[in-house]
Amino acid sequence: RENLFAAFRGSARSGGTGLGLAIAHELIRAHGGAVELVESIGGRTVFAVTIPDQPVRLDQARGSLRRPA
């Protein structure tokens, strides 16, 4: 679970690049929100997304984005 939102951590069976959750997580976090895993049962995964109703200043959003290592 700790690597759930890490880039390039997709499963081989999904056929994806492993970037979708990482990008969504960073964008939502930059806007002051959160993405949480609710449940994962039988191949289906449910996430809860929370986004605040207050705008985030551009300089705050830029400061919250992580740079690739």
mmCIF file of C-alpha atoms in Angstrom:
data_model
loop_
_atom_site.group_PDB
_atom_site.id
_atom_site.type_symbol
_atom_site.label_atom_id
_atom_site.label_comp_id
_atom_site.label_asym_id
_atom_site.label_seq_id
_atom_site.Cartn_x
_atom_site.Cartn_y
_atom_site.Cartn_z
ATOM 1 C CA ARG A 1 0.000 0.000 0.000
ATOM 2 C CA GLU A 2 2.852 2.431 0.673
ATOM 3 C CA ASN A 3 3.762 2.352 -3.047
ATOM 4 C CA LEU A 4 0.190 2.725 -4.260
ATOM 5 C CA PHE A 5 0.684 6.281 -5.533
ATOM 6 C CA ALA A 6 4.329 5.869 -6.598
ATOM 7 C CA ALA A 7 5.134 6.360 -10.288
ATOM 8 C CA PHE A 8 5.804 3.265 -12.406
ATOM 9 C CA ARG A 9 4.236 0.880 -9.861
ATOM 10 C CA GLY A 10 1.485 -0.542 -12.081
ATOM 11 C CA SER A 11 0.745 -4.235 -12.218
ATOM 12 C CA ALA A 12 1.841 -6.263 -15.235
ATOM 13 C CA ARG A 13 -1.726 -7.423 -15.899
ATOM 14 C CA SER A 14 -3.112 -3.873 -16.153
ATOM 15 C CA GLY A 15 -0.990 -3.066 -19.188
ATOM 16 C CA GLY A 16 -0.564 0.539 -18.064
ATOM 17 C CA THR A 17 2.514 2.637 -17.412
ATOM 18 C CA GLY A 18 1.933 2.992 -13.685
ATOM 19 C CA LEU A 19 1.579 6.768 -13.927
ATOM 20 C CA GLY A 20 -2.187 7.346 -13.678
ATOM 21 C CA LEU A 21 -2.581 7.182 -9.899
ATOM 22 C CA ALA A 22 0.709 9.000 -9.310
ATOM 23 C CA ILE A 23 -0.325 11.916 -11.547
ATOM 24 C CA ALA A 24 -3.867 12.082 -10.141
ATOM 25 C CA HIS A 25 -2.551 11.948 -6.567
ATOM 26 C CA GLU A 26 -0.066 14.786 -7.137
ATOM 27 C CA LEU A 27 -2.587 17.023 -8.924
ATOM 28 C CA ILE A 28 -5.252 16.530 -6.274
ATOM 29 C CA ARG A 29 -2.695 17.063 -3.485
ATOM 30 C CA ALA A 30 -1.490 20.268 -5.184
ATOM 31 C CA HIS A 31 -5.047 21.570 -4.906
ATOM 32 C CA GLY A 32 -5.180 20.801 -1.192
ATOM 33 C CA GLY A 33 -7.068 17.543 -1.572
ATOM 34 C CA ALA A 34 -6.448 13.887 -0.861
ATOM 35 C CA VAL A 35 -6.898 10.501 -2.523
ATOM 36 C CA GLU A 36 -7.451 7.476 -0.313
ATOM 37 C CA LEU A 37 -7.892 3.789 -1.012
ATOM 38 C CA VAL A 38 -11.316 2.780 0.307
ATOM 39 C CA GLU A 39 -11.332 -0.885 -0.670
ATOM 40 C CA SER A 40 -9.919 -3.374 -3.128
ATOM 41 C CA ILE A 41 -12.002 -6.513 -3.587
ATOM 42 C CA GLY A 42 -12.113 -8.987 -6.441
ATOM 43 C CA GLY A 43 -10.087 -6.911 -8.886
ATOM 44 C CA ARG A 44 -12.116 -3.740 -8.273
ATOM 45 C CA THR A 45 -10.604 -0.813 -6.439
ATOM 46 C CA VAL A 46 -12.498 2.107 -4.919
ATOM 47 C CA PHE A 47 -10.849 5.430 -4.095
ATOM 48 C CA ALA A 48 -12.205 8.430 -2.192
ATOM 49 C CA VAL A 49 -11.173 11.841 -3.549
ATOM 50 C CA THR A 50 -11.503 14.943 -1.383
ATOM 51 C CA ILE A 51 -11.023 18.418 -2.843
ATOM 52 C CA PRO A 52 -11.494 21.544 -0.707
ATOM 53 C CA ASP A 53 -14.015 24.135 -1.835
ATOM 54 C CA GLN A 54 -11.542 26.959 -1.214
ATOM 55 C CA PRO A 55 -9.141 27.965 -4.007
ATOM 56 C CA VAL A 56 -5.431 27.315 -3.543
ATOM 57 C CA ARG A 57 -2.985 30.063 -4.507
ATOM 58 C CA LEU A 58 -0.736 29.191 -7.446
ATOM 59 C CA ASP A 59 2.465 29.584 -5.407
ATOM 60 C CA GLN A 60 1.080 27.165 -2.785
ATOM 61 C CA ALA A 61 0.187 24.584 -5.441
ATOM 62 C CA ARG A 62 3.613 24.792 -7.072
ATOM 63 C CA GLY A 63 5.343 24.380 -3.717
ATOM 64 C CA SER A 64 3.407 21.214 -2.922
ATOM 65 C CA LEU A 65 4.364 19.336 -6.097
ATOM 66 C CA ARG A 66 7.238 16.897 -5.699
ATOM 67 C CA ARG A 67 10.051 16.948 -8.209
ATOM 68 C CA PRO A 68 11.157 13.646 -9.766
ATOM 69 C CA ALA A 69 14.356 12.223 -8.281
#
